[in-house]
XYZ file of C-alpha atoms in Angstrom:
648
model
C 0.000 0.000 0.000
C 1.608 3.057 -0.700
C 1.047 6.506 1.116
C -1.387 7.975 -1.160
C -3.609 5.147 -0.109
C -3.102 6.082 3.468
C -3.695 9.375 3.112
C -7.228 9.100 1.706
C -8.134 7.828 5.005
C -7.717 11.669 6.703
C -8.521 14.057 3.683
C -11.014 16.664 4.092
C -13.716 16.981 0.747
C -16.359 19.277 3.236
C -15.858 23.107 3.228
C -13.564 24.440 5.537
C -15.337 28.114 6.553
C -16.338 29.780 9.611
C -19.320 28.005 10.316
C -16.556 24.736 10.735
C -15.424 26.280 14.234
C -17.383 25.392 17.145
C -17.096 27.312 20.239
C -17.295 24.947 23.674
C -16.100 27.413 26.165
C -14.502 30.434 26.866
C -10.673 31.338 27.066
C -10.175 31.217 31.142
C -7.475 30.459 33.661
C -4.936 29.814 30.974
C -2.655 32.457 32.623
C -3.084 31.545 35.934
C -2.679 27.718 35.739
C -0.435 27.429 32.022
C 0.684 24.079 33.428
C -2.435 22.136 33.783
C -2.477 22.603 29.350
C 1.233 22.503 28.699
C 2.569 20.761 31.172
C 5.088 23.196 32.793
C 5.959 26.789 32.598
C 9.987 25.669 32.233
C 11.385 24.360 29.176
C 9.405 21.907 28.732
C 6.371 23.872 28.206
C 7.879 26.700 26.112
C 8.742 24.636 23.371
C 5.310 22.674 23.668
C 3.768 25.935 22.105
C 5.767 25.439 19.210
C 4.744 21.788 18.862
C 1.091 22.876 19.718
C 1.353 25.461 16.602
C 3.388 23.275 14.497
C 0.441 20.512 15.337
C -2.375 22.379 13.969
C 0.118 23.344 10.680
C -0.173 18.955 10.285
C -3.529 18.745 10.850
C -3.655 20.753 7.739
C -1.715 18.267 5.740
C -3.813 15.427 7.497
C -6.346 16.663 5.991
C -4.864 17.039 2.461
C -4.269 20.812 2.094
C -0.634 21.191 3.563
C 2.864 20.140 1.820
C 5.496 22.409 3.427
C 5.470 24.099 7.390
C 8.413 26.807 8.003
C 9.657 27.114 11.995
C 12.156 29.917 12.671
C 13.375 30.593 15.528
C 14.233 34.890 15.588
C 16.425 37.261 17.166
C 14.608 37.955 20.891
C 13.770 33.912 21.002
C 10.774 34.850 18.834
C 8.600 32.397 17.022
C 7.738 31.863 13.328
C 5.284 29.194 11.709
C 3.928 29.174 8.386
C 2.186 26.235 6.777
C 0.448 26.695 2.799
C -3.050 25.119 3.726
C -6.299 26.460 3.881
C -5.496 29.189 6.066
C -7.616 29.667 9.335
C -11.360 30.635 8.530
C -11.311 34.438 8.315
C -15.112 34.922 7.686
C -17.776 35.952 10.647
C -18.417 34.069 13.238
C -22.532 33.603 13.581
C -22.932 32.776 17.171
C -19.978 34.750 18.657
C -20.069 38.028 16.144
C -16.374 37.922 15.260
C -13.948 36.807 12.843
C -14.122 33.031 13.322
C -9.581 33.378 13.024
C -10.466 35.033 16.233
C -12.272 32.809 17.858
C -10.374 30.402 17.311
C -7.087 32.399 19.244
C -9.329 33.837 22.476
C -12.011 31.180 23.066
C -10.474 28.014 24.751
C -11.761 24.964 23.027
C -12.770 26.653 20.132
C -11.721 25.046 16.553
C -12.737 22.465 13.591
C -11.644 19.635 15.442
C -14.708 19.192 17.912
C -17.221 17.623 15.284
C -17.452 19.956 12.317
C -16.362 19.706 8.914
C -12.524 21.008 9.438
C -10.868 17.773 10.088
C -11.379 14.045 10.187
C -8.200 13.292 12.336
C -6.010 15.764 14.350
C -3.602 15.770 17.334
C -2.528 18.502 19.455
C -4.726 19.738 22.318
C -8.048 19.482 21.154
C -8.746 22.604 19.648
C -7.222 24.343 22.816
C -3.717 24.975 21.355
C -4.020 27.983 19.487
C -5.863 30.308 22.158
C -3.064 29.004 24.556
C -0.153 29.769 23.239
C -2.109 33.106 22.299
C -2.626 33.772 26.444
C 0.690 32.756 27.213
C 3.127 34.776 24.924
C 3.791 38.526 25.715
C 2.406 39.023 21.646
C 0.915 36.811 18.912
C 0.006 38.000 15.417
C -1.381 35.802 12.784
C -1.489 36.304 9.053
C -4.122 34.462 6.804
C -3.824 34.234 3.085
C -7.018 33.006 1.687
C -9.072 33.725 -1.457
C -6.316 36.378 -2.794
C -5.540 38.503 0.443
C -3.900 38.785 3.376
C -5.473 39.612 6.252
C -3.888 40.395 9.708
C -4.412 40.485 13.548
C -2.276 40.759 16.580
C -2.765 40.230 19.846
C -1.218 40.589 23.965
C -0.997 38.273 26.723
C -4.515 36.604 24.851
C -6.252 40.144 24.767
C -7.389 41.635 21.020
C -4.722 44.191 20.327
C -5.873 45.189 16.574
C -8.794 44.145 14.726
C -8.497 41.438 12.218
C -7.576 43.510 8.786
C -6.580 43.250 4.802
C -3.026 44.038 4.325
C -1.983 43.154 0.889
C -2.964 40.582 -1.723
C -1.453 37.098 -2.634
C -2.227 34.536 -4.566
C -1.029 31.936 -2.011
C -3.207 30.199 0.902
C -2.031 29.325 4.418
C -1.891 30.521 7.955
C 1.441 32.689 9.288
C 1.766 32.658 13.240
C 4.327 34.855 14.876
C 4.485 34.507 18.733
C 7.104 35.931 21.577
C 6.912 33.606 25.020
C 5.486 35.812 27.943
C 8.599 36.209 30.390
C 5.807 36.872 33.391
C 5.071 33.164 32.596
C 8.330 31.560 31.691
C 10.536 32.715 34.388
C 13.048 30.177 34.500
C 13.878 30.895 30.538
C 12.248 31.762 27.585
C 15.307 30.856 25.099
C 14.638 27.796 22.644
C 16.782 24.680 22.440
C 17.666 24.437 18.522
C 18.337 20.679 19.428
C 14.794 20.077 20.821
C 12.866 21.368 18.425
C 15.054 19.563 15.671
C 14.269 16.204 17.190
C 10.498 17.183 17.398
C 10.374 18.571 13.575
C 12.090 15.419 12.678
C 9.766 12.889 14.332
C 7.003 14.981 12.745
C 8.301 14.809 9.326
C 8.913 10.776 9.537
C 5.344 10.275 11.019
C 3.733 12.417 8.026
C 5.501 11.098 4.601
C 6.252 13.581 2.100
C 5.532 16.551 4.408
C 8.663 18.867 3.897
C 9.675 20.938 7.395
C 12.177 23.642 7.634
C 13.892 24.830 11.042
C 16.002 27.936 10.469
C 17.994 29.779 13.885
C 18.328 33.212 12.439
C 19.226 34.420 16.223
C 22.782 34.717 15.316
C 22.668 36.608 11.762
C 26.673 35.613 11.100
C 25.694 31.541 12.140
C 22.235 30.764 10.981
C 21.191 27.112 11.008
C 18.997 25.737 8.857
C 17.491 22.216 8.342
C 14.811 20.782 6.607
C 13.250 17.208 6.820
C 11.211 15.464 4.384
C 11.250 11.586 4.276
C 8.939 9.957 1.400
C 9.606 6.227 2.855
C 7.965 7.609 6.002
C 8.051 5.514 9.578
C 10.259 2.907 7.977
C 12.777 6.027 7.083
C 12.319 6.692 11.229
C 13.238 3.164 12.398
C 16.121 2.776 9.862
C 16.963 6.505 11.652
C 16.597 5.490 15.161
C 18.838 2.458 14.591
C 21.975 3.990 12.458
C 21.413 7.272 14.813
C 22.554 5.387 18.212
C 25.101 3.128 15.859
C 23.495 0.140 15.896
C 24.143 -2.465 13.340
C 20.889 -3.924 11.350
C 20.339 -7.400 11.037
C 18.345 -6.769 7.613
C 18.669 -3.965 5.241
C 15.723 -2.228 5.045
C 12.910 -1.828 8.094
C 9.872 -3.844 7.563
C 6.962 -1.969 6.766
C 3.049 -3.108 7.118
C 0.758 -0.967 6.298
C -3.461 -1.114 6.585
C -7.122 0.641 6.013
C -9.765 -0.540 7.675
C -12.895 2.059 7.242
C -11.878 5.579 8.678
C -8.984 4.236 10.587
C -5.233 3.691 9.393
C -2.772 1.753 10.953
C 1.145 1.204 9.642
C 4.192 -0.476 11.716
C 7.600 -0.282 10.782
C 10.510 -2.848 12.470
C 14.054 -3.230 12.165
C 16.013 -5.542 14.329
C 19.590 -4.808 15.240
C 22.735 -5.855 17.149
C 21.500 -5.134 20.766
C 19.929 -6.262 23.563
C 17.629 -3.656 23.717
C 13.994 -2.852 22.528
C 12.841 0.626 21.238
C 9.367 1.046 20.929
C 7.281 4.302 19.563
C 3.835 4.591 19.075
C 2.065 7.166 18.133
C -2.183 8.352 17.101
C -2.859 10.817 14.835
C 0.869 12.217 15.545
C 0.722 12.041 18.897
C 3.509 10.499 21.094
C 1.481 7.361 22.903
C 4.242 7.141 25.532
C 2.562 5.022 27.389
C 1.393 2.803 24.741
C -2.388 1.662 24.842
C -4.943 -0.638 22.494
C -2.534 -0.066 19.772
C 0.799 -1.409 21.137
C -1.309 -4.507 23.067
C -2.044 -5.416 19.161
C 1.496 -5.079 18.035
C 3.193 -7.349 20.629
C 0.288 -10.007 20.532
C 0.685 -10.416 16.827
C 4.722 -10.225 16.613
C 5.123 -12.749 19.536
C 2.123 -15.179 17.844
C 3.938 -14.651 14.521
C 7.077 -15.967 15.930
C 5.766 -19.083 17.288
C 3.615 -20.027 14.310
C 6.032 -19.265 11.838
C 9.110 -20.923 13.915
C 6.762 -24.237 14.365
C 6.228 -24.567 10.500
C 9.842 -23.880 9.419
C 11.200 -25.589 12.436
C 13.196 -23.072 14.060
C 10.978 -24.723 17.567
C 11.031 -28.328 18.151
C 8.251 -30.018 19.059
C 9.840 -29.991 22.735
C 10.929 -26.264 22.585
C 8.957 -23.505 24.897
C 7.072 -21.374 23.081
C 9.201 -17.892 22.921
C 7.889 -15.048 24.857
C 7.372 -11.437 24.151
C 10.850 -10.245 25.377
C 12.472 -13.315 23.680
C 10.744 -11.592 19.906
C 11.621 -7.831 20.764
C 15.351 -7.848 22.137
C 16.842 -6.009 19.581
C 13.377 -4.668 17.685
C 12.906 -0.941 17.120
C 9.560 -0.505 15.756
C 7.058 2.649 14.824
C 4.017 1.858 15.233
C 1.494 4.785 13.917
C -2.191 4.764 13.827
C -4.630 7.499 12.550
C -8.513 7.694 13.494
C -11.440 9.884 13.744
C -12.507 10.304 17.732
C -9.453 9.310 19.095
C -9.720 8.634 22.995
C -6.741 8.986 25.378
C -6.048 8.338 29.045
C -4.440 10.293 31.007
C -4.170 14.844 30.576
C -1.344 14.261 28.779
C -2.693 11.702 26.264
C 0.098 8.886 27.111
C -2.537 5.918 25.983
C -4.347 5.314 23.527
C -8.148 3.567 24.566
C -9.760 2.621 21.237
C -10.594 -0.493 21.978
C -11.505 -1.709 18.128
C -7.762 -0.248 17.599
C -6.253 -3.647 19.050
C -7.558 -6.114 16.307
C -7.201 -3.792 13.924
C -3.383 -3.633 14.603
C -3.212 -7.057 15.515
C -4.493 -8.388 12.048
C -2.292 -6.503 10.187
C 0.764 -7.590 11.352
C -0.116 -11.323 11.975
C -1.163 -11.631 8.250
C 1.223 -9.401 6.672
C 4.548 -10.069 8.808
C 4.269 -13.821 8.197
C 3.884 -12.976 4.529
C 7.080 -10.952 5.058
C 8.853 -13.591 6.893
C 7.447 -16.524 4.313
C 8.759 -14.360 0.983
C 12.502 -13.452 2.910
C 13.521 -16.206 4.510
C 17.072 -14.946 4.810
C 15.741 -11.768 7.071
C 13.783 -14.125 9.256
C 16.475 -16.891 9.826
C 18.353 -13.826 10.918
C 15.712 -12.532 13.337
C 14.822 -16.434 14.661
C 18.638 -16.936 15.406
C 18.778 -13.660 17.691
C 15.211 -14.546 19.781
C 16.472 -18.049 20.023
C 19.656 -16.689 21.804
C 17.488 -14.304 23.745
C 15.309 -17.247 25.086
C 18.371 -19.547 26.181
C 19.587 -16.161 27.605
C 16.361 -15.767 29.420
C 16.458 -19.530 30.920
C 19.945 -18.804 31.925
C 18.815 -15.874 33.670
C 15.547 -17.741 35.132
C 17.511 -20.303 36.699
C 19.594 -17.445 38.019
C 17.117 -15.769 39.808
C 15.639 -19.269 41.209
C 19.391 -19.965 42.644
C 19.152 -16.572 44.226
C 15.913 -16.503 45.626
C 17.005 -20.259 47.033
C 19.499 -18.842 48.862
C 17.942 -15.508 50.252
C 14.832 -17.520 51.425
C 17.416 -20.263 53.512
C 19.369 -17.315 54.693
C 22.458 -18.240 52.679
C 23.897 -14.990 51.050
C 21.311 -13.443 53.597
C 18.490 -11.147 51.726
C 20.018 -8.253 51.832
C 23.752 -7.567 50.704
C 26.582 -7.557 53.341
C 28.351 -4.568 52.699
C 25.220 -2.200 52.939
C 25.170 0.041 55.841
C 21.444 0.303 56.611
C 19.582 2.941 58.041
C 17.318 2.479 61.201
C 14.342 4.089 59.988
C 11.869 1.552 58.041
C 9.665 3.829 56.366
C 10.743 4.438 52.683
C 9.008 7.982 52.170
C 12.182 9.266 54.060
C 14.915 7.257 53.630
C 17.725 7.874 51.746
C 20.352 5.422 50.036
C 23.474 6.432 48.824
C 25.847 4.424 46.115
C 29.152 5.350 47.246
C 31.853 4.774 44.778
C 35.013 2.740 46.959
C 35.292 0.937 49.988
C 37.228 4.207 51.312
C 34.906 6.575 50.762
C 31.936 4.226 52.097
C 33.509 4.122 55.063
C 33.840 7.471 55.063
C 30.216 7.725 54.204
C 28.966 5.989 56.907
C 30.744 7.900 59.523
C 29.602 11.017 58.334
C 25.746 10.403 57.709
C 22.430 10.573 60.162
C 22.562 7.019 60.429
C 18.336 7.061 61.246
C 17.459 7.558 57.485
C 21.006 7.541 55.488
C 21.981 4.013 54.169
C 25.479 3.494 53.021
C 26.408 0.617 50.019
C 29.762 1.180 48.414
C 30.745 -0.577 45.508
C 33.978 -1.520 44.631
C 36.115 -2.640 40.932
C 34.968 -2.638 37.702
C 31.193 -2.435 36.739
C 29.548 -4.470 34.010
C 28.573 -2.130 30.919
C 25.047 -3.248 30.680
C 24.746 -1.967 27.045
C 26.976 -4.931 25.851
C 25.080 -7.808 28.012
C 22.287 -9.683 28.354
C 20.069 -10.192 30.830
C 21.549 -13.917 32.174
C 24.759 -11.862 32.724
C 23.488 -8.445 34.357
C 21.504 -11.276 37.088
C 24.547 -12.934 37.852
C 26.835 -9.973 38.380
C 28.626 -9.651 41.981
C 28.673 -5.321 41.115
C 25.264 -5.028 40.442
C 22.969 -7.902 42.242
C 23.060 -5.784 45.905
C 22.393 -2.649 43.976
C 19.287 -4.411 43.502
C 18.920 -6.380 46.424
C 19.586 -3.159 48.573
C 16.795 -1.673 46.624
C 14.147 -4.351 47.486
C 12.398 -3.926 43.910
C 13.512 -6.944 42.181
C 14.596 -7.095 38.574
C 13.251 -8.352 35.157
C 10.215 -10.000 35.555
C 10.713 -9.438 39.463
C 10.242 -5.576 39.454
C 7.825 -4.474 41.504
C 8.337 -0.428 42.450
C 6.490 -0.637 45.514
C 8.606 -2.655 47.288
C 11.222 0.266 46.995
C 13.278 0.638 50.586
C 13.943 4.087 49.944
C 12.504 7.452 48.875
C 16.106 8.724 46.790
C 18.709 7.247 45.719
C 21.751 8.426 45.339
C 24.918 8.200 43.001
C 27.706 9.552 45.029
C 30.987 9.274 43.113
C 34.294 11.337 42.544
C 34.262 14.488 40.672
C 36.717 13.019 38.003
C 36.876 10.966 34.860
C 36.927 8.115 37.061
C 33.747 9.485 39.470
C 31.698 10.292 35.569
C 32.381 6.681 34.354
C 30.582 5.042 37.244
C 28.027 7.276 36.773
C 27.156 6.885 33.682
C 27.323 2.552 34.157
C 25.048 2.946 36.922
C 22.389 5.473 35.128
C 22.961 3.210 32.084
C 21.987 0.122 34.411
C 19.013 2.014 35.715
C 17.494 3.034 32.680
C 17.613 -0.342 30.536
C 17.253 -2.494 33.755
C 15.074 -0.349 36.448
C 13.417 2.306 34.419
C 10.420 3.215 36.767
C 12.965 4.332 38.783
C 14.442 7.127 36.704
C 10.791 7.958 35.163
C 9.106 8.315 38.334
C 11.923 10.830 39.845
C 13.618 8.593 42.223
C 17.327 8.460 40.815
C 19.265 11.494 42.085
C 23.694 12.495 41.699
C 25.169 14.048 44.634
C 27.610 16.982 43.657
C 30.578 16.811 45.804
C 32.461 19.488 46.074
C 36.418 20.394 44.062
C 37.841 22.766 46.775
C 38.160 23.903 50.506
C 38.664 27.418 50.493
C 39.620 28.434 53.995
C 40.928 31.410 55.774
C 41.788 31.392 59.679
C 38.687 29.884 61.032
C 36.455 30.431 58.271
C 36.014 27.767 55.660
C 34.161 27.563 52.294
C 33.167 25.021 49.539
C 33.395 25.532 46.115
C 32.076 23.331 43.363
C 33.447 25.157 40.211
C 37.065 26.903 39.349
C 34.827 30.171 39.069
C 32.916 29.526 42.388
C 36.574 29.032 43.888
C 37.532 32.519 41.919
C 34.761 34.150 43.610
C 35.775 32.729 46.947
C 38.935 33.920 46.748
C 38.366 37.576 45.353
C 35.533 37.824 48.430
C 38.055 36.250 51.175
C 40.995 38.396 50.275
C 44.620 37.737 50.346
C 46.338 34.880 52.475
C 43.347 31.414 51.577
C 44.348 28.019 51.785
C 43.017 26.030 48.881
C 42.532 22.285 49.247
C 41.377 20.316 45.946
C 39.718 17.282 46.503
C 40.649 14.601 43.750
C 38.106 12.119 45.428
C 35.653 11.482 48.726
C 37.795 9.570 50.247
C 39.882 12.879 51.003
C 36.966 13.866 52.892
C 36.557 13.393 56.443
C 33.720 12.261 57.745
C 32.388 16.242 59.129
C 33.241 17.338 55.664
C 31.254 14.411 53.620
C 28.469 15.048 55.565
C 28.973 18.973 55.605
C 28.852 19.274 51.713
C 27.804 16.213 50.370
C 24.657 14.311 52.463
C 23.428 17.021 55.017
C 20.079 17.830 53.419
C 19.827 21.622 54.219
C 23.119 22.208 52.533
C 23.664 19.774 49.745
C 23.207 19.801 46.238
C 21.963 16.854 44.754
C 20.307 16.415 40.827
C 17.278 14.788 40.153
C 17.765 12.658 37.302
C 14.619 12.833 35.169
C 13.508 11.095 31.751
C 12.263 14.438 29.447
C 12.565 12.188 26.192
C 13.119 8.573 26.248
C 13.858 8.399 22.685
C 16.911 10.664 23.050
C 17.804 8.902 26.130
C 17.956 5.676 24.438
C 20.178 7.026 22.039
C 23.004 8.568 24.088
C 22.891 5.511 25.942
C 23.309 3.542 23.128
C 26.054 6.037 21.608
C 28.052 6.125 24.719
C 27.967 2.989 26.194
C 27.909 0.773 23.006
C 30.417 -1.215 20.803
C 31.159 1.584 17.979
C 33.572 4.603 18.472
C 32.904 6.304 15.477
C 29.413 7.283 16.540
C 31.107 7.947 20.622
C 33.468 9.933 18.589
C 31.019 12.471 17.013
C 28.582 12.852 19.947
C 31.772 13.982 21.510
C 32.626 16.191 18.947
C 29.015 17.659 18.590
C 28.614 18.270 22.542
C 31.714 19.373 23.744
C 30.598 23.126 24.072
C 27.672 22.002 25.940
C 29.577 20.702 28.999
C 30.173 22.786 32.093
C 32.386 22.572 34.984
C 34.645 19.918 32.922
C 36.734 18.971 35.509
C 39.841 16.445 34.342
């Protein structure tokens, strides 16, 4: 099926005027609670009103009216976005008495996605996107081109500045929105991250085939950037992306790519295996990010894993005698897109993470049962290929199994005890306050557990090399001596063990040296928690504790610094005659000092480690902590600037 096909299921053939926009509710409390419809007021949410303009640009070309959709990012961090659709309805509104291109940027909940003739499928917020990023920028103008002129109207803070007016002919159609943050509502920074949107544009582009996207940075007029994205072989462009972007090494050519109509609903998967041990899984409905998955992705992995089994029973690849393979066994090493597109699409959650269509499940299901063993029957090279790696995965898995039995053997008979013997526990019992820290070194432990508040602090230091997760399986992360009493200290189990409530503590804490050294056990550990222990990092629990570099210290008075220009500052405030003592690890620390600067809660500084995009994640992780240097190389190369307080 090729994408024209799957396009007819989301054009538009009804008139798109002002009588399409239908008015639910006024435009209220936007500016007093901007995080209950974007999320945040930090960075998060200031680039979500690009995506939410950007959004309703797509809709347009959802709907068969939009090829091309121009972002710029201007001098001032102001905001560009022209698409060549339809152009917002200009005419007169009948019920509310204005131009229905106003209505549609002051009333919240007021668009032609809410049961009118504008649009069979759309994403962003409902209809509420538009008038929000409207009441949250300082100004917003918008320029329509439709039936040979240009009319224009601007706006502050959401309030009508000018009334809507012609200002020039064209013989072009499409919408032109120019928007500057509100600083009163963004106060932690209104400056865009090129990088962000770039990875956002992108996505957008691969979910939409054909679609062509520009991002130009004009902020610097000597360095502009520009970049434009247009890929015609669509999701199966994105997965062949995702894998030679993290520099992974595909086990077939080209991603498989299944495609479906079934009435007013569209569904298309694409899948390419690789080299790893890991799976990378995005879903998305009508362009929206499905993070946490939903009717769609319960279709996907029922079919694949079924497909497996039925296909490795008629060619043999399973004995008679063999287990059936499971779900993990078919999807170590998958990345797959799975897109869907339907008319009255329901999601859980505020911010849409699942998708609920029930009917959505068989729909995916069916495709990729029928037309993956088709795949698989017509290239049996690819799918001896694929077979071989799940095979290894499921002996991998019974290694691992009998692992895990061995282990809970011994906890349950008290050999090996339950707990691991070199943690230092903490007296209190209730895990909404206690704390555990993951001290790198048997010296600095000890030092550790001098210096703490023994009642909620608990201690475990671990010692020699650490297992790079990235380059193991499963059998060998359960059987490793470094990283079994992480786990077992945790009390969450691993695998098909996990259970997050049984979590002993409230943080926990990566507490390592402020060197190379100190950054490379850092970045095993967070590697081990995110392919391993993920809740963890998701739900906010993961934190790294930021030891101090230097004692400055003048008679009886004594600072900390935790930068050379912190230390500058110190010493241009403290005056002639400081002693200066650099720390090269903890374990120069006494225990007063550790505890001083390090673990006492009212003066330490410790980092939350959160999960803002789990796609990039998964790439860095991949990047650093995988097999191929060229790709290490560049990400090096490319981010270099970006790192502060380097420290060698």
């Amino acid at each position: 099926m090729d994408e024209q096909e799957l396009q007819l299921n989301t054009a538009v053939t009804e008139t798109y005027d002002e009588d399409s926009i239908q008015v639910l509710e006024g435009l209220q409390a936007v500016r007093k609670r901007p995080g209950m419809y974007i999320g945040s007021t930090g960075p998060r949410g200031l680039h979500h009103l690009v995506y939410e303009i950007v959004d309703n640009a797509i809709d347009e070309a959802l709907a068969g009216f939009c090829t091309q959709v121009n972002v710029q990012i201007l001098p001032g961090d102001i905001i560009t976005v022209r698409d060549n659709g339809r152009g917002i309805p200009v005419g007169m509104h009948d019920k509310m008495g204005i131009p229905a291109v106003t209505v549609v940027l002051t009333v919240l909940h007021a668009g032609g996605k809410f049961g009118g003739s504008g649009y069979k499928v759309s994403g962003g917020l409902h209809g509420v996107g538009s008038s929000v990023v409207n009441a949250l920028s300082e100004w917003l103008e918008v320029e329509v081109s439709q039936d040979g002129k240009v009319h224009r109207q601007r706006f502050a803070r959401g309030d009508i500045a000018t009334e809507l007016e012609v200002v020039g002919e064209t013989d072009q159609t499409g919408t032109l929105i120019t928007f500057k943050p509100d600083p009163e509502v963004f106060t932690e920074t209104t400056v865009f991250e090129f990088e962000i949107l770039e990875r956002r544009l992108r996505e957008s582009a691969f979910l939409n085939a054909g679609l062509r996207i520009t991002l130009d940075d004009l902020r610097i007029e000597a360095e502009p950037i520009q970049k434009e994205f247009c890929f015609v072989g669509g999701i199966a462009s994105f997965a062949e992306f995702l894998n030679n972007n993290r520099g992974l090494t595909p086990l077939h050519d080209e991603a498989i790519h299944l495609t479906t109509v079934v009435g007013d609903k569209s569904a298309e998967v694409a899948l390419q295996y690789n080299d790893s041990y890991n799976e990378l899984l995005l879903s998305f409905a009508n362009n929206v990010n499905t993070s946490d998955g939903g009717t769609h992705v319960n279709g996907f992995k029922l079919a694949l894993t079924r497909v497996f089994n039925d296909y490795g029973r008629k060619f043999k690849y399973l004995k008679d005698n063999d287990k059936n393979l499971s779900g993990d066994d078919v999807r170590e090493g998958l990345t797959a897109v799975i897109s869907v597109k339907l008319t009255d699409a329901q999601f859980e959650g505020q911010t849409k993470g699942k998708l609920g269509n029930t009917d959505m499940t068989k729909i995916v299901s069916d495709m990729v049962y029928a037309k993956l063993m088709t795949h698989f029957e017509e290239n049996p090279s690819v799918a001896k290929a694929i077979f071989s790696k799940a095979l290894d995965a499921s002996r991998a898995r019974e290694a691992a199994r009998k692992a895990r039995d061995l282990a809970r053997k011994k906890a349950g008979t008290g050999e090996g005890g339950a707990l691991p013997g070199k943690l230092q526990d903490c007296t209190e019992k209730n895990p909404e306050v206690t704390e555990l820290y993951i001290v790198e070194g048997d010296s600095a432990g000890g030092t550790a557990k001098k210096g703490r508040d023994p009642r909620y602090q608990a201690i475990l230091p671990l010692w020699g090399k650490m297992l790079n997760v990235e380059k193991a399986r499963l059998d060998k992360v359960i059987g490793n001596e470094k990283l079994i009493p992480v786990v077992l200290a945790l009390g969450t189990g691993i695998d098909e063990d996990f259970n997050i409530e049984k979590l002993r503590y409230h943080k926990v804490i990566i507490m390592a040296d402020a060197d190379v050294d100190g950054a490379h056990i850092r970045t095993l550990l967070l590697t081990f928690f995110f392919r391993y222990l993920r809740p963890l990092v998701e739900e906010g629990y993961i934190y790294i504790a930021q030891p101090p570099l230097y004692r400055v210290s003048r008679g009886r008075k004594h600072h900390y610094a935790f930068s050379d220009a912190e230390r500058d500052a110190l010493l241009a405030e403290m005056g002639e005659g400081c002693d200066i003592q650099r720390y090269k690890g903890l374990g120069e620390m006494d225990a007063d000092q550790i505890w001083e600067t390090t673990m006492d809660p009212s003066f330490r500084t410790i980092l939350r480690v959160t999960l803002e995009d789990a796609i990039a994640a998964d790439e860095t992780f991949s990047i650093l902590m995988g097999d191929k240097v060229e790709p290490r190389r560049e990400f090096i190369e490319q981010n270099a600037k970006k790192v502060k307080n380097l420290d060698i």
